[in-house]
Short mmCIF file of C-alpha atoms and ligand atoms in Angstrom, two decimals:
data_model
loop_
_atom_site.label_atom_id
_atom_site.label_comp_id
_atom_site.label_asym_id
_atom_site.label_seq_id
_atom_site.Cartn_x
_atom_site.Cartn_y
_atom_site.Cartn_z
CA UNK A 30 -47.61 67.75 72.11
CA UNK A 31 -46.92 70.70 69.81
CA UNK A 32 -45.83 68.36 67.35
CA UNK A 33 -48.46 65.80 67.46
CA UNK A 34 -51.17 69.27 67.07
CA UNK A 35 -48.49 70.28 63.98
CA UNK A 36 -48.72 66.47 62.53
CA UNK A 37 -52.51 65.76 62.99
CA UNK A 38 -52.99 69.32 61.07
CA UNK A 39 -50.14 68.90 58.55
CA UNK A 40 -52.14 65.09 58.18
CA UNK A 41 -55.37 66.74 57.64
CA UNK A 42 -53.74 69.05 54.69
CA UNK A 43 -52.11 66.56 52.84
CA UNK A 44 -54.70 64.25 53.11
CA UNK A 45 -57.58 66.67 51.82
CA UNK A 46 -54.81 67.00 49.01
CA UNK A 47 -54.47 63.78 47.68
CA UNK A 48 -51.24 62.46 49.91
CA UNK A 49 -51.89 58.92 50.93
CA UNK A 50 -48.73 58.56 52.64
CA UNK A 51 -45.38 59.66 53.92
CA UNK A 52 -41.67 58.53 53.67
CA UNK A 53 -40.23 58.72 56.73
CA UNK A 54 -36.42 58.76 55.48
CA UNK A 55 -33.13 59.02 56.62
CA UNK A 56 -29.21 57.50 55.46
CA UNK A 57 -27.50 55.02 56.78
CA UNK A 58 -23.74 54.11 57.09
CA UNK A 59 -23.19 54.13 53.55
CA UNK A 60 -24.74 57.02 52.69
CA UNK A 61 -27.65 54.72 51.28
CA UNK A 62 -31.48 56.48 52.21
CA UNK A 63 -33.63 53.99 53.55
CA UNK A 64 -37.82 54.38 54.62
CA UNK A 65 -41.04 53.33 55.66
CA UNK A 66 -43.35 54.82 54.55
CA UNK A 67 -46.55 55.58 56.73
CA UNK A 68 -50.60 56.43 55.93
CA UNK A 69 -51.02 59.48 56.37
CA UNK A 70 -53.54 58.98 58.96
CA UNK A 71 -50.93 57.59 60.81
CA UNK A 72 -48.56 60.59 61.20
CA UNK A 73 -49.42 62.10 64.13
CA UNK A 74 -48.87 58.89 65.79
CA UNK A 75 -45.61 58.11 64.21
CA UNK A 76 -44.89 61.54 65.08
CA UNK A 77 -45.60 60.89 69.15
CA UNK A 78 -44.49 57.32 69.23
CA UNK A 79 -42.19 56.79 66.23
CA UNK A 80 -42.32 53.73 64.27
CA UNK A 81 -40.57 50.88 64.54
CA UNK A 82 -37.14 49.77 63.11
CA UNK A 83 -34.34 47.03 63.03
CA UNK A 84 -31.58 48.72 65.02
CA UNK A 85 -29.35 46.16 62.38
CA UNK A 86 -29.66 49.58 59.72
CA UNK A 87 -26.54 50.44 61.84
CA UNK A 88 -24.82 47.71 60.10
CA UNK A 89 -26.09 47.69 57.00
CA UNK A 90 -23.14 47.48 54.30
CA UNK A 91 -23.33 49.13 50.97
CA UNK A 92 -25.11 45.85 49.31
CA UNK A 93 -27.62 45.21 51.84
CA UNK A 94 -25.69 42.32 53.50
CA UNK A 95 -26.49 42.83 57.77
CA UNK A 96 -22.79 42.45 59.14
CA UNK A 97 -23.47 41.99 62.62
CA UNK A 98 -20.09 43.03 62.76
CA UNK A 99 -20.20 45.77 65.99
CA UNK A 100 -20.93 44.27 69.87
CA UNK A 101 -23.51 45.95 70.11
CA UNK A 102 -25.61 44.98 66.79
CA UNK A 103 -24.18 41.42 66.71
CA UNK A 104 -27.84 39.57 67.49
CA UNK A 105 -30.90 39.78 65.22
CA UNK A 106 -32.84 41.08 68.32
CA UNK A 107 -33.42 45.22 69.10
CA UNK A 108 -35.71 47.93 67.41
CA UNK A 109 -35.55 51.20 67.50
CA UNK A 110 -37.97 54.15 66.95
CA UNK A 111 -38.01 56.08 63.71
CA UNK A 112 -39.60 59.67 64.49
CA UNK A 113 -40.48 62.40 61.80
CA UNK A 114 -39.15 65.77 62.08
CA UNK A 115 -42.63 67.52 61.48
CA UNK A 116 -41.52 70.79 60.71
CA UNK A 117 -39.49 69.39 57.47
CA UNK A 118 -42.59 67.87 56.52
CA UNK A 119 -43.19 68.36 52.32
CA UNK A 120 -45.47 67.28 49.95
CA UNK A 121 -43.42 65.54 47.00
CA UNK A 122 -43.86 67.59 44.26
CA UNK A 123 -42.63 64.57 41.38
CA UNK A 124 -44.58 61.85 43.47
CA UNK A 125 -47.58 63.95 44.69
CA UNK A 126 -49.53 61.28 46.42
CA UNK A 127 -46.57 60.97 48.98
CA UNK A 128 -44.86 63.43 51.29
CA UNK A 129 -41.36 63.02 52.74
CA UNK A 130 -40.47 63.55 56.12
CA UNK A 131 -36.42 62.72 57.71
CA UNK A 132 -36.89 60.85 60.75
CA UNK A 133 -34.73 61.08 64.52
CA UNK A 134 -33.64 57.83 65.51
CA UNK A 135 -34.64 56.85 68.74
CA UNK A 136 -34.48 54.07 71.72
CA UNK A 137 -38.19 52.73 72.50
CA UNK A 138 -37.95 54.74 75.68
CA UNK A 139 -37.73 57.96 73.61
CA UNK A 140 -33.92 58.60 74.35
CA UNK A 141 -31.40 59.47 71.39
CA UNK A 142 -30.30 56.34 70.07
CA UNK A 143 -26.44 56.59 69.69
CA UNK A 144 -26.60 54.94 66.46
CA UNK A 145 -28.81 58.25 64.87
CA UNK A 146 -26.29 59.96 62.97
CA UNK A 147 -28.84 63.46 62.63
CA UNK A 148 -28.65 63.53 66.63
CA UNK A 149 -24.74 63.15 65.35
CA UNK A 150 -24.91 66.77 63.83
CA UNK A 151 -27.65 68.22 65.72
CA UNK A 152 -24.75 67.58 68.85
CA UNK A 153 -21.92 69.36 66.82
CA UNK A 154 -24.21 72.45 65.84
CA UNK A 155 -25.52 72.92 69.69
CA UNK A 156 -21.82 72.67 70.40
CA UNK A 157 -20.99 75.80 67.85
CA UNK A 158 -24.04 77.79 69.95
CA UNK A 159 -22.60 77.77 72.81
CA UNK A 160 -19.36 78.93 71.05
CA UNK A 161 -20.71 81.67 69.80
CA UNK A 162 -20.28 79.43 66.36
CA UNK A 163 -22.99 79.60 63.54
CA UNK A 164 -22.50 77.78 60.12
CA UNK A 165 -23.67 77.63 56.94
CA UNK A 166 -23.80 74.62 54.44
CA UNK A 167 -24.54 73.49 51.45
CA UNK A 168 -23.84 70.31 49.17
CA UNK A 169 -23.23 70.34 45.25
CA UNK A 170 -24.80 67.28 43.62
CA UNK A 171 -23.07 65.94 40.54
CA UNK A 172 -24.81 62.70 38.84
CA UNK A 173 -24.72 60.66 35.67
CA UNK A 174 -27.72 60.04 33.59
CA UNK A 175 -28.75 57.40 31.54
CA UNK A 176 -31.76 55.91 29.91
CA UNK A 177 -33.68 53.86 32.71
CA UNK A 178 -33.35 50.26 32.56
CA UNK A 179 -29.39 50.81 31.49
CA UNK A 180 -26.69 48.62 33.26
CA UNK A 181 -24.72 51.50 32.81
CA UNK A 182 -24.27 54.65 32.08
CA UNK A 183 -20.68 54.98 30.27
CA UNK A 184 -22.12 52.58 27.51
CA UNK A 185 -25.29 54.25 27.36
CA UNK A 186 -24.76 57.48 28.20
CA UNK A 187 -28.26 59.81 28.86
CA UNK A 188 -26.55 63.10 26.51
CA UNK A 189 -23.88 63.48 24.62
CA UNK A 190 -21.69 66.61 25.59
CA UNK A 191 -20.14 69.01 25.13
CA UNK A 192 -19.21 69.09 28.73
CA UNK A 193 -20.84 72.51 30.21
CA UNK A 194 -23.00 73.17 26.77
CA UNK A 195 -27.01 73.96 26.56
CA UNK A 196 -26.99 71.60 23.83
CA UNK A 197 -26.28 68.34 25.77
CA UNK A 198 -29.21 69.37 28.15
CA UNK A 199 -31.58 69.93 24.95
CA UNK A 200 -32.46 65.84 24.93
CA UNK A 201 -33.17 66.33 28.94
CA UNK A 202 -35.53 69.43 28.73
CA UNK A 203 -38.39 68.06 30.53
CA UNK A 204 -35.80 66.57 32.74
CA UNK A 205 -34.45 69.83 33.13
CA UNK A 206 -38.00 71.52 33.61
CA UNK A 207 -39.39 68.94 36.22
CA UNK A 208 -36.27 69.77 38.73
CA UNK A 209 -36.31 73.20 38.09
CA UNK A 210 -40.56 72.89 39.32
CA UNK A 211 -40.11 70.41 41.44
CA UNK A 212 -36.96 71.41 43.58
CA UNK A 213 -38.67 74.64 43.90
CA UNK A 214 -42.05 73.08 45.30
CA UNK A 215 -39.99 70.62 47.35
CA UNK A 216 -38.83 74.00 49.40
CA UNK A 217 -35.19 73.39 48.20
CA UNK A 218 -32.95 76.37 46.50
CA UNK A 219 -30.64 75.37 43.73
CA UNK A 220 -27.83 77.69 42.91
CA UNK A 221 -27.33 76.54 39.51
CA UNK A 222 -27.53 73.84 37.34
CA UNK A 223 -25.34 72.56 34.40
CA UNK A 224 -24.28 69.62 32.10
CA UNK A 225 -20.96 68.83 33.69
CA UNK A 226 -17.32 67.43 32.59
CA UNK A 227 -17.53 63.99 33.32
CA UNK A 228 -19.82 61.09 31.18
CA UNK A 229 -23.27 62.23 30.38
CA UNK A 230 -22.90 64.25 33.74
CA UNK A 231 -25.07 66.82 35.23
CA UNK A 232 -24.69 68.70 38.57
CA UNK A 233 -26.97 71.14 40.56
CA UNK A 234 -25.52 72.77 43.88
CA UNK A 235 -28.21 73.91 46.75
CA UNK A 236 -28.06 76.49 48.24
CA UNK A 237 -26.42 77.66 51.84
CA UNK A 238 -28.57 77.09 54.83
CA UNK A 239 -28.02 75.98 58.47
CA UNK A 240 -26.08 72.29 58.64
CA UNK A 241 -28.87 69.98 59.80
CA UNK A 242 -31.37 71.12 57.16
CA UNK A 243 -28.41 71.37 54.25
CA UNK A 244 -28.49 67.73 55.39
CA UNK A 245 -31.94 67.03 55.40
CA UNK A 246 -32.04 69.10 51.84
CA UNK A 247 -29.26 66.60 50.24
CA UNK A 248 -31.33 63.94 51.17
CA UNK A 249 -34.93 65.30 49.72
CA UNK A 250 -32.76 66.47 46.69
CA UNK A 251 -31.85 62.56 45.86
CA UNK A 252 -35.50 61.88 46.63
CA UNK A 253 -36.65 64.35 44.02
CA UNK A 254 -33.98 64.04 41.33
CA UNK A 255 -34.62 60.15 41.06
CA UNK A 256 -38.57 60.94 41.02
CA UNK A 257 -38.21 63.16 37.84
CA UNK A 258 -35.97 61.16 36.34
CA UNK A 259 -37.86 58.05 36.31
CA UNK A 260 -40.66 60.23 35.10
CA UNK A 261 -38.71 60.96 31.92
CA UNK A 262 -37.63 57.38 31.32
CA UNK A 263 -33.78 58.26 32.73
CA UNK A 264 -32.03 57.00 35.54
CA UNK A 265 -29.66 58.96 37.64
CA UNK A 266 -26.41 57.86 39.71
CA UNK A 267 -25.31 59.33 42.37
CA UNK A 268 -22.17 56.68 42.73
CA UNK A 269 -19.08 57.94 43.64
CA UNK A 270 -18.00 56.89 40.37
CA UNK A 271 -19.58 55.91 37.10
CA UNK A 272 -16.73 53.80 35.04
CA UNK A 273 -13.19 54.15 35.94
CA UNK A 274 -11.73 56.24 33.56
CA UNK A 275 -14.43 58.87 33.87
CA UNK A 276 -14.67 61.65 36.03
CA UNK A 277 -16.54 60.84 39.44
CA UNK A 278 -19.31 62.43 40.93
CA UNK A 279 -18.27 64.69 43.65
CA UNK A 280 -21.03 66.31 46.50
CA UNK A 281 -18.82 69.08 47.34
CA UNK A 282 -19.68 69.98 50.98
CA UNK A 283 -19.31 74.42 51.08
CA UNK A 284 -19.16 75.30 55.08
CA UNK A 285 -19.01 78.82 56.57
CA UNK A 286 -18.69 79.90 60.04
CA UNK A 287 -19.63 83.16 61.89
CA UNK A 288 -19.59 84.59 64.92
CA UNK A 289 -22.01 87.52 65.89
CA UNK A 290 -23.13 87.21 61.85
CA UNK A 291 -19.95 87.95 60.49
CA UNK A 292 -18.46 85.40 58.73
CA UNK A 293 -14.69 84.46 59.73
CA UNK A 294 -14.01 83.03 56.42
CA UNK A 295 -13.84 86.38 55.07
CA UNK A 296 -10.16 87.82 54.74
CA UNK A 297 -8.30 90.40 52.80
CA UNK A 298 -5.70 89.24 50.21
CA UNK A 299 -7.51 86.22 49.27
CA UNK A 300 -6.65 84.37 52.49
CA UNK A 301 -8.59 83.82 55.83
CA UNK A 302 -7.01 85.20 58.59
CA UNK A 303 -7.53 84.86 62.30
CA UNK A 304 -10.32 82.23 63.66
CA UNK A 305 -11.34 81.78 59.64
CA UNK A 306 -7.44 80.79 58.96
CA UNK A 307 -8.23 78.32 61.94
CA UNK A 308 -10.87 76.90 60.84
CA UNK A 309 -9.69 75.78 57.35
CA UNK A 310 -6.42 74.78 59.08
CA UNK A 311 -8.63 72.44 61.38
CA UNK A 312 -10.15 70.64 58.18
CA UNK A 313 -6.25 70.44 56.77
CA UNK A 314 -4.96 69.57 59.67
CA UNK A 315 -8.09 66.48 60.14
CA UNK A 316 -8.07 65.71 56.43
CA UNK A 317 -7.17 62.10 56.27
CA UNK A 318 -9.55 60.88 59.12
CA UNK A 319 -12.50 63.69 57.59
CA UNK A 320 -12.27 62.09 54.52
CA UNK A 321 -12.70 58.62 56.14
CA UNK A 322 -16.10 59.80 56.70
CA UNK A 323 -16.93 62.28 53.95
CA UNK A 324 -15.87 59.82 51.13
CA UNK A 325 -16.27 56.58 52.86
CA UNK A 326 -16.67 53.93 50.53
CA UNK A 327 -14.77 51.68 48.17
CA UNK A 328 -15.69 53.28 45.08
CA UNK A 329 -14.91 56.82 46.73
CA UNK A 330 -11.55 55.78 47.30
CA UNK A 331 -11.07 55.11 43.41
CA UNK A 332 -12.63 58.59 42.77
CA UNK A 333 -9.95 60.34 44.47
CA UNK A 334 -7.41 60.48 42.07
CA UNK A 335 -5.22 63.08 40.70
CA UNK A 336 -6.14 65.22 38.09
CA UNK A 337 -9.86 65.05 38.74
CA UNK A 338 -10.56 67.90 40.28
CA UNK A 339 -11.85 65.51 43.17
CA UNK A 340 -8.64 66.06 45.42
CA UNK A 341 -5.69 63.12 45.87
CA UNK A 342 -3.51 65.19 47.92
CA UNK A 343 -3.62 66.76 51.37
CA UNK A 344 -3.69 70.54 51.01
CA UNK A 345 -5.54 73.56 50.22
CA UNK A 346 -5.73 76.27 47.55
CA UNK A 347 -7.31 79.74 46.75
CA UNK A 348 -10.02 78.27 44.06
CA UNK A 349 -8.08 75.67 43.11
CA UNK A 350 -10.55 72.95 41.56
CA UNK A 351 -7.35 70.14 42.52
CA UNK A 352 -7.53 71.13 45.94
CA UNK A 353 -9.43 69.10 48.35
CA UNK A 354 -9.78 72.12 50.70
CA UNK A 355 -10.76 75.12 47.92
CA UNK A 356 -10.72 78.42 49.80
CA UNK A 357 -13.51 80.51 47.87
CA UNK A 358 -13.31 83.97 48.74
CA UNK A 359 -15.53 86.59 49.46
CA UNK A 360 -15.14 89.65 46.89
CA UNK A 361 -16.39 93.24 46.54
CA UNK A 362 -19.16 91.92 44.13
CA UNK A 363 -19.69 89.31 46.01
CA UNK A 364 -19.83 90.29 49.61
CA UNK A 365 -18.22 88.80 52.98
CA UNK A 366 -20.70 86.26 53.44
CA UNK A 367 -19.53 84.85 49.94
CA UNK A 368 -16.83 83.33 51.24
CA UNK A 369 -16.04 79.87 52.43
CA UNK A 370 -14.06 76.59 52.35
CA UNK A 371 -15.28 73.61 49.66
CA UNK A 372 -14.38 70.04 50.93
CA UNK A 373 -14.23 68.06 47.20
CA UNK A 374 -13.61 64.38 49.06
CA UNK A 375 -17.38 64.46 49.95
CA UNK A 376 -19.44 62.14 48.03
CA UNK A 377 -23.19 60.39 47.68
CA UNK A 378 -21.68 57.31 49.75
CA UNK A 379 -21.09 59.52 53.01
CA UNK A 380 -23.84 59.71 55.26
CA UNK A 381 -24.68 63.52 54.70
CA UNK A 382 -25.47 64.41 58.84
CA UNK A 383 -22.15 62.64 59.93
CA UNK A 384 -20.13 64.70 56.89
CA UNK A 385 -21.13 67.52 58.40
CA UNK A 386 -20.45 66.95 61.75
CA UNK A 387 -17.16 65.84 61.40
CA UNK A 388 -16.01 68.65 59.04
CA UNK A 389 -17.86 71.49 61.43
CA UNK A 390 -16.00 69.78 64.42
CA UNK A 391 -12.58 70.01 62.73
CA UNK A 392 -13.35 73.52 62.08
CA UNK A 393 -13.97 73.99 65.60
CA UNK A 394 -11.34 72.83 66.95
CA UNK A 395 -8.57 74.53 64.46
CA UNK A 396 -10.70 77.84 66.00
CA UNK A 397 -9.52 76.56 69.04
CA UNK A 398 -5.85 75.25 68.66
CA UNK A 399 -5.35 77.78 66.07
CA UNK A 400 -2.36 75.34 64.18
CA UNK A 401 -0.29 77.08 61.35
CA UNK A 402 -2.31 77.56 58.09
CA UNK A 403 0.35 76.48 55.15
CA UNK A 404 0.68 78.28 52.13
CA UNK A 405 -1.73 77.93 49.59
CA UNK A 406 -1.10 75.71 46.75
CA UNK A 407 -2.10 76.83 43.11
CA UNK A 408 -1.05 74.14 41.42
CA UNK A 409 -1.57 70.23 41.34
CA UNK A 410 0.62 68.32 43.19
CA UNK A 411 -0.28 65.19 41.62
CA UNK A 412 1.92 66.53 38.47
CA UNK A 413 5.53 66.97 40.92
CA UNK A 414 7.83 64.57 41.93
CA UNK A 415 7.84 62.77 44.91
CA UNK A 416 11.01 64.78 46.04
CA UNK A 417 8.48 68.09 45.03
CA UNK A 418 5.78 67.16 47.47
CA UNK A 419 7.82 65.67 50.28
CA UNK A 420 9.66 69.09 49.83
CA UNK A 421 6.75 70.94 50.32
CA UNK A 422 5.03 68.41 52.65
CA UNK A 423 1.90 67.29 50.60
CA UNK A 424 0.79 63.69 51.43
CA UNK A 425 -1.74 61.57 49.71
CA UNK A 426 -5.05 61.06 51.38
CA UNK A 427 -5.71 57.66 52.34
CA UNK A 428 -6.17 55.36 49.52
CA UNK A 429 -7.54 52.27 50.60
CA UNK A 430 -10.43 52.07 53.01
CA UNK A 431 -7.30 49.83 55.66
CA UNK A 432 -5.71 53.33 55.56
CA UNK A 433 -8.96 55.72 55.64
CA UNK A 434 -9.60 53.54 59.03
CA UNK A 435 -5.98 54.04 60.27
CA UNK A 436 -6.37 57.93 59.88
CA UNK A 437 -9.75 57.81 61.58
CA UNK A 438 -8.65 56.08 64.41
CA UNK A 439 -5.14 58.20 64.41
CA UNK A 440 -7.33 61.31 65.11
CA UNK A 441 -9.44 60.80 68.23
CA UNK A 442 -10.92 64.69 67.47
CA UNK A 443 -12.70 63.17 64.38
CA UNK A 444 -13.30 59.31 65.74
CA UNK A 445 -14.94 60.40 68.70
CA UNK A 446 -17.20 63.25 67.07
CA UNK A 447 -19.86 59.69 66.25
CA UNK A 448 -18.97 58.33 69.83
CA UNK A 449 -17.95 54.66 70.69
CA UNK A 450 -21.31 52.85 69.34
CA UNK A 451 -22.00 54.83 66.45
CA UNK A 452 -17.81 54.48 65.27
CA UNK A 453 -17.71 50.66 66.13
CA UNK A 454 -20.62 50.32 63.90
CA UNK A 455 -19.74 52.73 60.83
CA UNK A 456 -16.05 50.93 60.72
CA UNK A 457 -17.99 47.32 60.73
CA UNK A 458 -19.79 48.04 58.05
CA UNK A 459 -16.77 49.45 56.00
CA UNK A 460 -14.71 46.40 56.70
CA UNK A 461 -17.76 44.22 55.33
CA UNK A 462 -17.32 46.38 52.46
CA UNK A 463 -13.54 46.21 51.96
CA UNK A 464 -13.79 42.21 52.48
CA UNK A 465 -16.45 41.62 49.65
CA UNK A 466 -14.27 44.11 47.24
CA UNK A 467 -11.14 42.23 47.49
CA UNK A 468 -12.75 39.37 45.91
CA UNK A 469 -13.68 42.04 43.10
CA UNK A 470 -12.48 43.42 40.55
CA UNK A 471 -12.65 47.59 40.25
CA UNK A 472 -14.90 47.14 37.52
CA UNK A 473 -17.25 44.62 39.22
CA UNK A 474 -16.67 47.47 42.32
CA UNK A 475 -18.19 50.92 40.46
CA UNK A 476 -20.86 48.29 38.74
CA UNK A 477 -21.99 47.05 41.87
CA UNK A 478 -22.39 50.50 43.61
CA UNK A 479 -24.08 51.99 40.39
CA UNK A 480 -27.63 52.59 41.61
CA UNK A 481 -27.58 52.31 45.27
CA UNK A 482 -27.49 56.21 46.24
N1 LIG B 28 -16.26 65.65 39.18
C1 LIG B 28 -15.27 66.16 40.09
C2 LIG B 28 -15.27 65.30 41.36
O1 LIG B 28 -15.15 64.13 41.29
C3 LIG B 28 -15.49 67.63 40.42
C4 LIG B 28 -15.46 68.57 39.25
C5 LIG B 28 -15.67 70.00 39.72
O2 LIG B 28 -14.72 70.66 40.11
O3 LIG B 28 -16.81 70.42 39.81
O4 LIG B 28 -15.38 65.79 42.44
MG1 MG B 29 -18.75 70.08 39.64
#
C-alpha cells in the first residue's frame, strides 16, 4: 500500500515533469537488460499488480533464440509478473521523457518467482544479516566506442589513444560531459573515469554501495552510457570482447565485508587475516564454478586469457592486475574501509544480481570453513612452465563453457546459491549458446555478441 501511495506520487512528479513513461528493466541469463516500458499513469498499478511477462525470458539465449531447453520453461504457455522497485525509481537524465525503474520478478499470485535472479541476491544479502555480515559492492565498467552505425569497433575505432591520455578523450568531450551530468542526475557515483588500454576503450568504475543496489546501479549505468552515446552519434559495447586480439572489457566486481562496521578485509602486512583471509579464500577456493556465473558467456571465455590483466589462472595477488582475485588493501591514507577483494572474471554478459550472489556466498562460506589462504602471487603465471604452476598449484580457469558447467556443477555451494529452477534454466540457455558457437567461427563469435549488452 505504501508503495502504491509512493508510485501514484512519484507518477504525479514525473508526469507534471514531462516523463511519459517508465522502463521497467531488469537482465536476464545472459546478462542482456530487457523492458517494458509503462505510461506513467500506469505505475502505480504496475507497481500493485506488476505487469505481465513471458516466463520464456528465463531461457532466453544470448541471440534472442527461446531454448525451451529447462522442464520447467519447455511450453510456450506461463507469464509472470514484472514489479517495479519504487524506491529506485529515476528520472533518465539522457532520455528525459522516460524514467527507469528495475523490476522483482514475480508468480501471478504475488510469490517470488524462482526464476528472478534480484530475489537471487536479495536471498544471499538477508543471509549475511543474520550473520552479522554486511557488504559493500561496486562494478567497474570498461567499454569500446565507436561511431554509431559501425559494424565494429576495431576497424572503426571511436578515439585514437594513447591508452590512459586526455587527448584520446578530447574527440569524446561532450561524450565525456553528458556522463559526467547525467550519471550524476541518474543518482549514480562514479569513482573515476579514463580512456583505457584496450581499442578505443574507455572505463568508469561506480562507486561502493550495498550489493542489490550496486546491481541495480550497473544496470542504470548501461542504460545511461548507451543514452549519451547515441546522443553524440557513438555507440558503446559492453561485449566481453571487442576483436580478438584486443584487450576485453572487464566489469570488475570490488566486494567488502564487515561485521559490526568494521571491515574484515582490512589486515596488517598487506594481507587479510582472520574472517577477511576467509573470505577471499572462499572466492579462491569457488573460483572455477564463480566464474561460470560471473563471466558466463562464449565470448567471456575468449576474454580470459593470459596476459590481459583479465585473469587465466586460479589464484590471487596483492594488486596484482593478472590476478583474478586482486587483494586491494586498505592503507594509512586510505583508511580500513579501503580495502577489499576485485574479482576481474566478471563481465557485461553475467547477469549482475546473480554475480553478486554467488561471489558474496563464496565469501560466506570461506568465513565459515575458514580453508587455508595460499600465498599471494605477484607475478603472472601465464609466463611459467607448466612444471612452474603445477609446482605451485595454479590451474587454469575453465576455458570452454563444457568445463565452466563441469565446475559449476562440481561445487554444489555455488550451483545451489540460484536453486534447482533458476540453475536448470541459466545452464539451458548456455548450452544453446555453446551449440550455435561451434558452428562459428571466434570471429563470427565476438561479432555476433558486439551490441547486445
Ligand atoms: N581490460 C582488462 C579486462 O579484460 C582489465 C584491465 C584492467 O586491469 O583494468 O578485464
Ligand atoms: Mg580497467
Amino acid at each position: 500500500m505504501a508503495m502504491t501511495k509512493a508510485a501514484s506520487a512519484a507518477a504525479k512528479d514525473f508526469a507534471a515533469a514531462g516523463v511519459g513513461g517508465v522502463h521497467l528493466a531488469w537482465a536476464d541469463n545472459n546478462g542482456i537488460p530487457r523492458s517494458r516500458v509503462v505510461p506513467i499513469a500506469g505505475l502505480a498499478d504496475a507497481a500493485t499488480r506488476g505487469v505481465g511477462a513471458t516466463s520464456l525470458f528465463a531461457v532466453f539465449d544470448s541471440r534472442d533464440a527461446i531454448t525451451y531447453g529447462h522442464a520447467g520453461l519447455a511450453t510456450p504457455s506461463g507469464d509472470i509478473r514484472l514489479v517495479p522497485v519504487v524506491d529506485r525509481l529515476r528520472r533518465l537524465a539522457g532520455q528525459p521523457a522516460l524514467a527507469w525503474a528495475p523490476v522483482r520478478q514475480l508468480t501471478k499470485d504475488g510469490e517470488p518467482w524462482p526464476y528472478c535472479q534480484r530475489a537471487v541476491l536479495e536471498r544471499q544479502v538477508a543471509e549475511g544479516t543474520r550473520r552479522g555480515l554486511e557488504f559493500r559492492a561496486g562494478y567497474e565498467l570498461e567499454f569500446a566506442v565507436a561511431p554509431a552505425g559501425s559494424t565494429d569497433v576495431v576497424t572503426t575505432p571511436g578515439h585514437p589513444g594513447p591508452a590512459y591520455s586526455p587527448h584520446a578523450l578530447v574527440g569524446l568531450d561532450g561524450f565525456v560531459a553528458a556522463l559526467l551530468h547525467d550519471f550524476a542526475a541518474n543518482g549514480l557515483r562514479i569513482g573515476q573515469l579514463h580512456a583505457e588500454y584496450g581499442v578505443a576503450q574507455l572505463e568508469l568504475s561506480l562507486a561502493a554501495t550495498d550489493p542489490v543496489s550496486a546491481a541495480d546501479d550497473q544496470l542504470l549505468a548501461r542504460q545511461t552510457i548507451h543514452a549519451a552515446a547515441r546522443a553524440h552519434g557513438l555507440a558503446v559495447s559492453f561485449a566481453p570482447l571487442v576483436g580478438l586480439g584486443a584487450a576485453g572489457n572487464g566489469w570488475h566486481l570490488h566486494t567488502s565485508v564487515r561485521r559490526k562496521g568494521r571491515n574484515l578485509l582490512d589486515g596488517a602486512e598487506n594481507t587479510p587475516e582472520g574472517d577477511g583471509a576467509g573470505y577471499l579464500a572462499g572466492l579462491l577456493r569457488d573460483l572455477p564454478a564463480l566464474t561460470a556465473i560471473t563471466a558466463p558467456s562464449v565470448p567471456s571465455t575468449l576474454r580470459l586469457r593470459p596476459g590481459y590483466f583479465a585473469g587465466a589462472y586460479a589464484f590471487w595477488g596483492v594488486e596484482n592486475r593478472e590476478a583474478p582475485l586482486r587483494y586491494v588493501p586498505g592503507t594509512p591514507l586510505l583508511g580500513a574501509d579501503h580495502a577489499n577483494v576485485e574479482l576481474k572474471t566478471s563481465d557485461a554478459s553475467a547477469n549482475p544480481y546473480l554475480a553478486l550472489a554467488v561471489v558474496l556466498a563464496a565469501g560466506m562460506a570461506g568465513i565459515e570453513d575458514a580453508p587455508a589462504l595460499p600465498e599471494p602471487i605477484g607475478e603472472d603465471p601465464g609466463g611459467w612452465t607448466d612444471g612452474e604452476r603445477e609446482t605451485r598449484g595454479v590451474r587454469r580457469l575453465p576455458a570452454d563453457t563444457a568445463e565452466q558447467d563441469a565446475a559449476l556443477l562440481a561445487s554444489p555451494r555455488i550451483a545451489g546459491v540460484l536453486g534447482d529452477e533458476l540453475l536448470g534454466a541459466f545452464r539451458a540457455v548456455r548450452a544453446s549458446d555453446a551449440a550455435w558457437a561451434a558452428d562459428h567461427t571466434a570471429d563470427e563469435i565476438v561479432a555476433a555478441h558486439l551490441w547486445r549488452y
